Amino acid sequence: MNIEIERKFLLDEIPDIWPVPFTDTRITQIYLTPRAPKTTERVRARSNVDGTDVEFTHTVKVRIAAGVHEETEEVITESEWEAYLQQMLPATAPILKRRRVFHWERYTFELDSFTGRHDGLHILEVELPTMSAPLPLPPFLAIRREV
């Protein structure tokens, strides 16, 4: 279990030319029926962009405050992933996204570009040591607003 402090930003678009090194992965994410109030539970299948080297995880987040969560994450097997799919939150669908991880200043940023029913949505996330920590945002990204 760890405390996660993060900020998220909605982007208008992503640049065609990327000025810093990055790594891309593909993620399928399923939200599960929560077991307790203020709790979010999900499973993910994360792979290389070509679909190889798949890792499955189960995550439980408990909201402490805006942008602050207590997080527990564990690696699970493919059969456990399949069993969790039976607990998918009603009236939801799998979330499909490509995650681009890159470093800017002293932070690691994660840019999620959604496909499927959320095609065209781009969310930038960054974990911070505190909510008040100074955050130099990458100037090459068209950030619309914090979400």
JSON list of C-alpha atoms in Angstrom, two decimals:
[
{"chain": "A", "resi": 1, "resn": "MET", "atom": "CA", "xyz": [0.00, 0.00, 0.00]},
{"chain": "A", "resi": 2, "resn": "ASN", "atom": "CA", "xyz": [1.22, 3.47, -0.82]},
{"chain": "A", "resi": 3, "resn": "ILE", "atom": "CA", "xyz": [-0.11, 7.02, -0.93]},
{"chain": "A", "resi": 4, "resn": "GLU", "atom": "CA", "xyz": [-0.53, 8.35, -4.45]},
{"chain": "A", "resi": 5, "resn": "ILE", "atom": "CA", "xyz": [-0.63, 12.12, -5.01]},
{"chain": "A", "resi": 6, "resn": "GLU", "atom": "CA", "xyz": [-1.36, 13.01, -8.60]},
{"chain": "A", "resi": 7, "resn": "ARG", "atom": "CA", "xyz": [-2.56, 15.77, -10.85]},
{"chain": "A", "resi": 8, "resn": "LYS", "atom": "CA", "xyz": [-4.31, 15.27, -14.19]},
{"chain": "A", "resi": 9, "resn": "PHE", "atom": "CA", "xyz": [-4.65, 17.53, -17.21]},
{"chain": "A", "resi": 10, "resn": "LEU", "atom": "CA", "xyz": [-6.85, 17.44, -20.29]},
{"chain": "A", "resi": 11, "resn": "LEU", "atom": "CA", "xyz": [-4.95, 18.00, -23.54]},
{"chain": "A", "resi": 12, "resn": "ASP", "atom": "CA", "xyz": [-6.34, 19.43, -26.77]},
{"chain": "A", "resi": 13, "resn": "GLU", "atom": "CA", "xyz": [-4.03, 17.32, -28.91]},
{"chain": "A", "resi": 14, "resn": "ILE", "atom": "CA", "xyz": [-0.65, 15.63, -28.91]},
{"chain": "A", "resi": 15, "resn": "PRO", "atom": "CA", "xyz": [2.24, 16.83, -31.05]},
{"chain": "A", "resi": 16, "resn": "ASP", "atom": "CA", "xyz": [3.26, 15.00, -34.22]},
{"chain": "A", "resi": 17, "resn": "ILE", "atom": "CA", "xyz": [6.93, 15.43, -33.36]},
{"chain": "A", "resi": 18, "resn": "TRP", "atom": "CA", "xyz": [7.90, 14.34, -29.86]},
{"chain": "A", "resi": 19, "resn": "PRO", "atom": "CA", "xyz": [10.87, 16.31, -28.44]},
{"chain": "A", "resi": 20, "resn": "VAL", "atom": "CA", "xyz": [11.85, 13.94, -25.62]},
{"chain": "A", "resi": 21, "resn": "PRO", "atom": "CA", "xyz": [12.46, 10.16, -25.37]},
{"chain": "A", "resi": 22, "resn": "PHE", "atom": "CA", "xyz": [9.40, 8.09, -24.43]},
{"chain": "A", "resi": 23, "resn": "THR", "atom": "CA", "xyz": [8.04, 4.58, -24.03]},
{"chain": "A", "resi": 24, "resn": "ASP", "atom": "CA", "xyz": [4.60, 3.52, -25.27]},
{"chain": "A", "resi": 25, "resn": "THR", "atom": "CA", "xyz": [2.43, 0.71, -23.87]},
{"chain": "A", "resi": 26, "resn": "ARG", "atom": "CA", "xyz": [-1.08, -0.49, -24.61]},
{"chain": "A", "resi": 27, "resn": "ILE", "atom": "CA", "xyz": [-3.59, -0.78, -21.75]},
{"chain": "A", "resi": 28, "resn": "THR", "atom": "CA", "xyz": [-7.01, -2.39, -21.43]},
{"chain": "A", "resi": 29, "resn": "GLN", "atom": "CA", "xyz": [-8.64, -1.29, -18.18]},
{"chain": "A", "resi": 30, "resn": "ILE", "atom": "CA", "xyz": [-11.80, -2.62, -16.55]},
{"chain": "A", "resi": 31, "resn": "TYR", "atom": "CA", "xyz": [-13.49, -0.96, -13.57]},
{"chain": "A", "resi": 32, "resn": "LEU", "atom": "CA", "xyz": [-15.00, -3.38, -11.07]},
{"chain": "A", "resi": 33, "resn": "THR", "atom": "CA", "xyz": [-17.97, -3.08, -8.76]},
{"chain": "A", "resi": 34, "resn": "PRO", "atom": "CA", "xyz": [-16.54, -1.32, -5.66]},
{"chain": "A", "resi": 35, "resn": "ARG", "atom": "CA", "xyz": [-16.56, -3.19, -2.37]},
{"chain": "A", "resi": 36, "resn": "ALA", "atom": "CA", "xyz": [-16.58, -0.09, -0.11]},
{"chain": "A", "resi": 37, "resn": "PRO", "atom": "CA", "xyz": [-17.46, 3.63, -0.24]},
{"chain": "A", "resi": 38, "resn": "LYS", "atom": "CA", "xyz": [-14.82, 6.02, -1.67]},
{"chain": "A", "resi": 39, "resn": "THR", "atom": "CA", "xyz": [-13.12, 3.02, -3.27]},
{"chain": "A", "resi": 40, "resn": "THR", "atom": "CA", "xyz": [-12.24, 2.41, -6.91]},
{"chain": "A", "resi": 41, "resn": "GLU", "atom": "CA", "xyz": [-11.24, -1.06, -8.04]},
{"chain": "A", "resi": 42, "resn": "ARG", "atom": "CA", "xyz": [-9.88, -2.04, -11.44]},
{"chain": "A", "resi": 43, "resn": "VAL", "atom": "CA", "xyz": [-7.91, -4.60, -13.39]},
{"chain": "A", "resi": 44, "resn": "ARG", "atom": "CA", "xyz": [-5.51, -3.85, -16.23]},
{"chain": "A", "resi": 45, "resn": "ALA", "atom": "CA", "xyz": [-3.81, -5.73, -19.00]},
{"chain": "A", "resi": 46, "resn": "ARG", "atom": "CA", "xyz": [-0.70, -3.83, -20.07]},
{"chain": "A", "resi": 47, "resn": "SER", "atom": "CA", "xyz": [1.46, -4.82, -23.03]},
{"chain": "A", "resi": 48, "resn": "ASN", "atom": "CA", "xyz": [3.98, -3.55, -25.51]},
{"chain": "A", "resi": 49, "resn": "VAL", "atom": "CA", "xyz": [2.38, -1.70, -28.42]},
{"chain": "A", "resi": 50, "resn": "ASP", "atom": "CA", "xyz": [2.63, -4.86, -30.54]},
{"chain": "A", "resi": 51, "resn": "GLY", "atom": "CA", "xyz": [0.62, -6.82, -27.92]},
{"chain": "A", "resi": 52, "resn": "THR", "atom": "CA", "xyz": [3.55, -8.82, -26.52]},
{"chain": "A", "resi": 53, "resn": "ASP", "atom": "CA", "xyz": [4.80, -9.05, -22.95]},
{"chain": "A", "resi": 54, "resn": "VAL", "atom": "CA", "xyz": [1.42, -8.75, -21.24]},
{"chain": "A", "resi": 55, "resn": "GLU", "atom": "CA", "xyz": [1.20, -8.00, -17.51]},
{"chain": "A", "resi": 56, "resn": "PHE", "atom": "CA", "xyz": [-2.07, -8.16, -15.55]},
{"chain": "A", "resi": 57, "resn": "THR", "atom": "CA", "xyz": [-2.68, -6.09, -12.40]},
{"chain": "A", "resi": 58, "resn": "HIS", "atom": "CA", "xyz": [-5.44, -5.57, -9.85]},
{"chain": "A", "resi": 59, "resn": "THR", "atom": "CA", "xyz": [-5.61, -2.16, -8.15]},
{"chain": "A", "resi": 60, "resn": "VAL", "atom": "CA", "xyz": [-7.71, -0.80, -5.28]},
{"chain": "A", "resi": 61, "resn": "LYS", "atom": "CA", "xyz": [-7.71, 2.95, -4.60]},
{"chain": "A", "resi": 62, "resn": "VAL", "atom": "CA", "xyz": [-9.29, 4.61, -1.57]},
{"chain": "A", "resi": 63, "resn": "ARG", "atom": "CA", "xyz": [-9.90, 8.36, -1.87]},
{"chain": "A", "resi": 64, "resn": "ILE", "atom": "CA", "xyz": [-8.32, 10.35, 0.96]},
{"chain": "A", "resi": 65, "resn": "ALA", "atom": "CA", "xyz": [-8.68, 13.84, -0.56]},
{"chain": "A", "resi": 66, "resn": "ALA", "atom": "CA", "xyz": [-8.85, 15.45, -4.01]},
{"chain": "A", "resi": 67, "resn": "GLY", "atom": "CA", "xyz": [-5.92, 14.01, -5.97]},
{"chain": "A", "resi": 68, "resn": "VAL", "atom": "CA", "xyz": [-4.77, 11.85, -3.03]},
{"chain": "A", "resi": 69, "resn": "HIS", "atom": "CA", "xyz": [-5.42, 8.11, -2.82]},
{"chain": "A", "resi": 70, "resn": "GLU", "atom": "CA", "xyz": [-4.26, 5.13, -0.83]},
{"chain": "A", "resi": 71, "resn": "GLU", "atom": "CA", "xyz": [-3.34, 2.58, -3.48]},
{"chain": "A", "resi": 72, "resn": "THR", "atom": "CA", "xyz": [-2.79, -1.16, -3.35]},
{"chain": "A", "resi": 73, "resn": "GLU", "atom": "CA", "xyz": [-1.68, -2.88, -6.56]},
{"chain": "A", "resi": 74, "resn": "GLU", "atom": "CA", "xyz": [-0.75, -6.47, -7.24]},
{"chain": "A", "resi": 75, "resn": "VAL", "atom": "CA", "xyz": [0.30, -8.46, -10.28]},
{"chain": "A", "resi": 76, "resn": "ILE", "atom": "CA", "xyz": [-2.25, -11.17, -11.11]},
{"chain": "A", "resi": 77, "resn": "THR", "atom": "CA", "xyz": [-2.42, -14.09, -13.53]},
{"chain": "A", "resi": 78, "resn": "GLU", "atom": "CA", "xyz": [-4.34, -14.12, -16.78]},
{"chain": "A", "resi": 79, "resn": "SER", "atom": "CA", "xyz": [-6.89, -16.52, -15.28]},
{"chain": "A", "resi": 80, "resn": "GLU", "atom": "CA", "xyz": [-7.39, -14.16, -12.31]},
{"chain": "A", "resi": 81, "resn": "TRP", "atom": "CA", "xyz": [-7.86, -11.29, -14.82]},
{"chain": "A", "resi": 82, "resn": "GLU", "atom": "CA", "xyz": [-10.54, -13.31, -16.60]},
{"chain": "A", "resi": 83, "resn": "ALA", "atom": "CA", "xyz": [-12.30, -14.07, -13.30]},
{"chain": "A", "resi": 84, "resn": "TYR", "atom": "CA", "xyz": [-12.30, -10.36, -12.36]},
{"chain": "A", "resi": 85, "resn": "LEU", "atom": "CA", "xyz": [-14.00, -9.54, -15.67]},
{"chain": "A", "resi": 86, "resn": "GLN", "atom": "CA", "xyz": [-17.17, -11.10, -14.22]},
{"chain": "A", "resi": 87, "resn": "GLN", "atom": "CA", "xyz": [-17.21, -8.25, -11.66]},
{"chain": "A", "resi": 88, "resn": "MET", "atom": "CA", "xyz": [-17.12, -5.44, -14.26]},
{"chain": "A", "resi": 89, "resn": "LEU", "atom": "CA", "xyz": [-19.00, -2.36, -13.12]},
{"chain": "A", "resi": 90, "resn": "PRO", "atom": "CA", "xyz": [-22.48, -2.49, -14.70]},
{"chain": "A", "resi": 91, "resn": "ALA", "atom": "CA", "xyz": [-23.16, -0.20, -17.69]},
{"chain": "A", "resi": 92, "resn": "THR", "atom": "CA", "xyz": [-19.44, 0.23, -18.40]},
{"chain": "A", "resi": 93, "resn": "ALA", "atom": "CA", "xyz": [-17.14, -1.02, -21.14]},
{"chain": "A", "resi": 94, "resn": "PRO", "atom": "CA", "xyz": [-13.42, -1.76, -21.24]},
{"chain": "A", "resi": 95, "resn": "ILE", "atom": "CA", "xyz": [-11.25, 1.34, -21.51]},
{"chain": "A", "resi": 96, "resn": "LEU", "atom": "CA", "xyz": [-8.61, 1.14, -24.24]},
{"chain": "A", "resi": 97, "resn": "LYS", "atom": "CA", "xyz": [-5.63, 3.47, -24.26]},
{"chain": "A", "resi": 98, "resn": "ARG", "atom": "CA", "xyz": [-2.05, 3.95, -25.30]},
{"chain": "A", "resi": 99, "resn": "ARG", "atom": "CA", "xyz": [0.18, 5.24, -22.50]},
{"chain": "A", "resi": 100, "resn": "ARG", "atom": "CA", "xyz": [3.23, 7.33, -23.34]},
{"chain": "A", "resi": 101, "resn": "VAL", "atom": "CA", "xyz": [5.70, 7.66, -20.44]},
{"chain": "A", "resi": 102, "resn": "PHE", "atom": "CA", "xyz": [8.33, 10.37, -20.54]},
{"chain": "A", "resi": 103, "resn": "HIS", "atom": "CA", "xyz": [10.45, 12.50, -18.23]},
{"chain": "A", "resi": 104, "resn": "TRP", "atom": "CA", "xyz": [10.27, 16.28, -18.00]},
{"chain": "A", "resi": 105, "resn": "GLU", "atom": "CA", "xyz": [12.29, 18.27, -15.49]},
{"chain": "A", "resi": 106, "resn": "ARG", "atom": "CA", "xyz": [12.34, 16.00, -12.42]},
{"chain": "A", "resi": 107, "resn": "TYR", "atom": "CA", "xyz": [9.00, 14.25, -12.97]},
{"chain": "A", "resi": 108, "resn": "THR", "atom": "CA", "xyz": [7.73, 11.20, -14.83]},
{"chain": "A", "resi": 109, "resn": "PHE", "atom": "CA", "xyz": [4.63, 11.99, -16.89]},
{"chain": "A", "resi": 110, "resn": "GLU", "atom": "CA", "xyz": [2.09, 9.54, -18.28]},
{"chain": "A", "resi": 111, "resn": "LEU", "atom": "CA", "xyz": [0.06, 10.61, -21.30]},
{"chain": "A", "resi": 112, "resn": "ASP", "atom": "CA", "xyz": [-2.99, 8.44, -21.96]},
{"chain": "A", "resi": 113, "resn": "SER", "atom": "CA", "xyz": [-4.46, 8.61, -25.47]},
{"chain": "A", "resi": 114, "resn": "PHE", "atom": "CA", "xyz": [-7.78, 6.80, -25.52]},
{"chain": "A", "resi": 115, "resn": "THR", "atom": "CA", "xyz": [-9.21, 4.74, -28.37]},
{"chain": "A", "resi": 116, "resn": "GLY", "atom": "CA", "xyz": [-12.57, 3.07, -28.88]},
{"chain": "A", "resi": 117, "resn": "ARG", "atom": "CA", "xyz": [-15.55, 4.96, -27.48]},
{"chain": "A", "resi": 118, "resn": "HIS", "atom": "CA", "xyz": [-13.25, 7.62, -25.94]},
{"chain": "A", "resi": 119, "resn": "ASP", "atom": "CA", "xyz": [-11.22, 8.13, -29.12]},
{"chain": "A", "resi": 120, "resn": "GLY", "atom": "CA", "xyz": [-9.43, 11.48, -29.21]},
{"chain": "A", "resi": 121, "resn": "LEU", "atom": "CA", "xyz": [-9.34, 11.96, -25.42]},
{"chain": "A", "resi": 122, "resn": "HIS", "atom": "CA", "xyz": [-5.84, 12.74, -24.07]},
{"chain": "A", "resi": 123, "resn": "ILE", "atom": "CA", "xyz": [-5.14, 12.88, -20.31]},
{"chain": "A", "resi": 124, "resn": "LEU", "atom": "CA", "xyz": [-1.73, 13.77, -18.84]},
{"chain": "A", "resi": 125, "resn": "GLU", "atom": "CA", "xyz": [-0.95, 12.47, -15.33]},
{"chain": "A", "resi": 126, "resn": "VAL", "atom": "CA", "xyz": [1.94, 13.12, -12.99]},
{"chain": "A", "resi": 127, "resn": "GLU", "atom": "CA", "xyz": [2.62, 11.87, -9.46]},
{"chain": "A", "resi": 128, "resn": "LEU", "atom": "CA", "xyz": [3.96, 14.42, -7.00]},
{"chain": "A", "resi": 129, "resn": "PRO", "atom": "CA", "xyz": [5.61, 14.28, -3.56]},
{"chain": "A", "resi": 130, "resn": "THR", "atom": "CA", "xyz": [2.95, 16.75, -2.25]},
{"chain": "A", "resi": 131, "resn": "MET", "atom": "CA", "xyz": [-0.06, 18.51, -3.77]},
{"chain": "A", "resi": 132, "resn": "SER", "atom": "CA", "xyz": [1.71, 21.86, -3.37]},
{"chain": "A", "resi": 133, "resn": "ALA", "atom": "CA", "xyz": [4.96, 20.78, -5.07]},
{"chain": "A", "resi": 134, "resn": "PRO", "atom": "CA", "xyz": [5.96, 23.08, -7.95]},
{"chain": "A", "resi": 135, "resn": "LEU", "atom": "CA", "xyz": [5.10, 21.42, -11.25]},
{"chain": "A", "resi": 136, "resn": "PRO", "atom": "CA", "xyz": [6.86, 22.47, -14.46]},
{"chain": "A", "resi": 137, "resn": "LEU", "atom": "CA", "xyz": [4.48, 21.39, -17.22]},
{"chain": "A", "resi": 138, "resn": "PRO", "atom": "CA", "xyz": [5.96, 20.35, -20.58]},
{"chain": "A", "resi": 139, "resn": "PRO", "atom": "CA", "xyz": [5.68, 23.41, -22.86]},
{"chain": "A", "resi": 140, "resn": "PHE", "atom": "CA", "xyz": [5.34, 21.25, -26.00]},
{"chain": "A", "resi": 141, "resn": "LEU", "atom": "CA", "xyz": [1.89, 19.96, -24.90]},
{"chain": "A", "resi": 142, "resn": "ALA", "atom": "CA", "xyz": [-1.38, 21.81, -25.55]},
{"chain": "A", "resi": 143, "resn": "ILE", "atom": "CA", "xyz": [-2.90, 21.62, -22.07]},
{"chain": "A", "resi": 144, "resn": "ARG", "atom": "CA", "xyz": [-6.53, 22.76, -21.94]},
{"chain": "A", "resi": 145, "resn": "ARG", "atom": "CA", "xyz": [-7.15, 22.52, -18.19]},
{"chain": "A", "resi": 146, "resn": "GLU", "atom": "CA", "xyz": [-6.57, 20.55, -15.03]},
{"chain": "A", "resi": 147, "resn": "VAL", "atom": "CA", "xyz": [-9.18, 17.87, -14.34]}
]
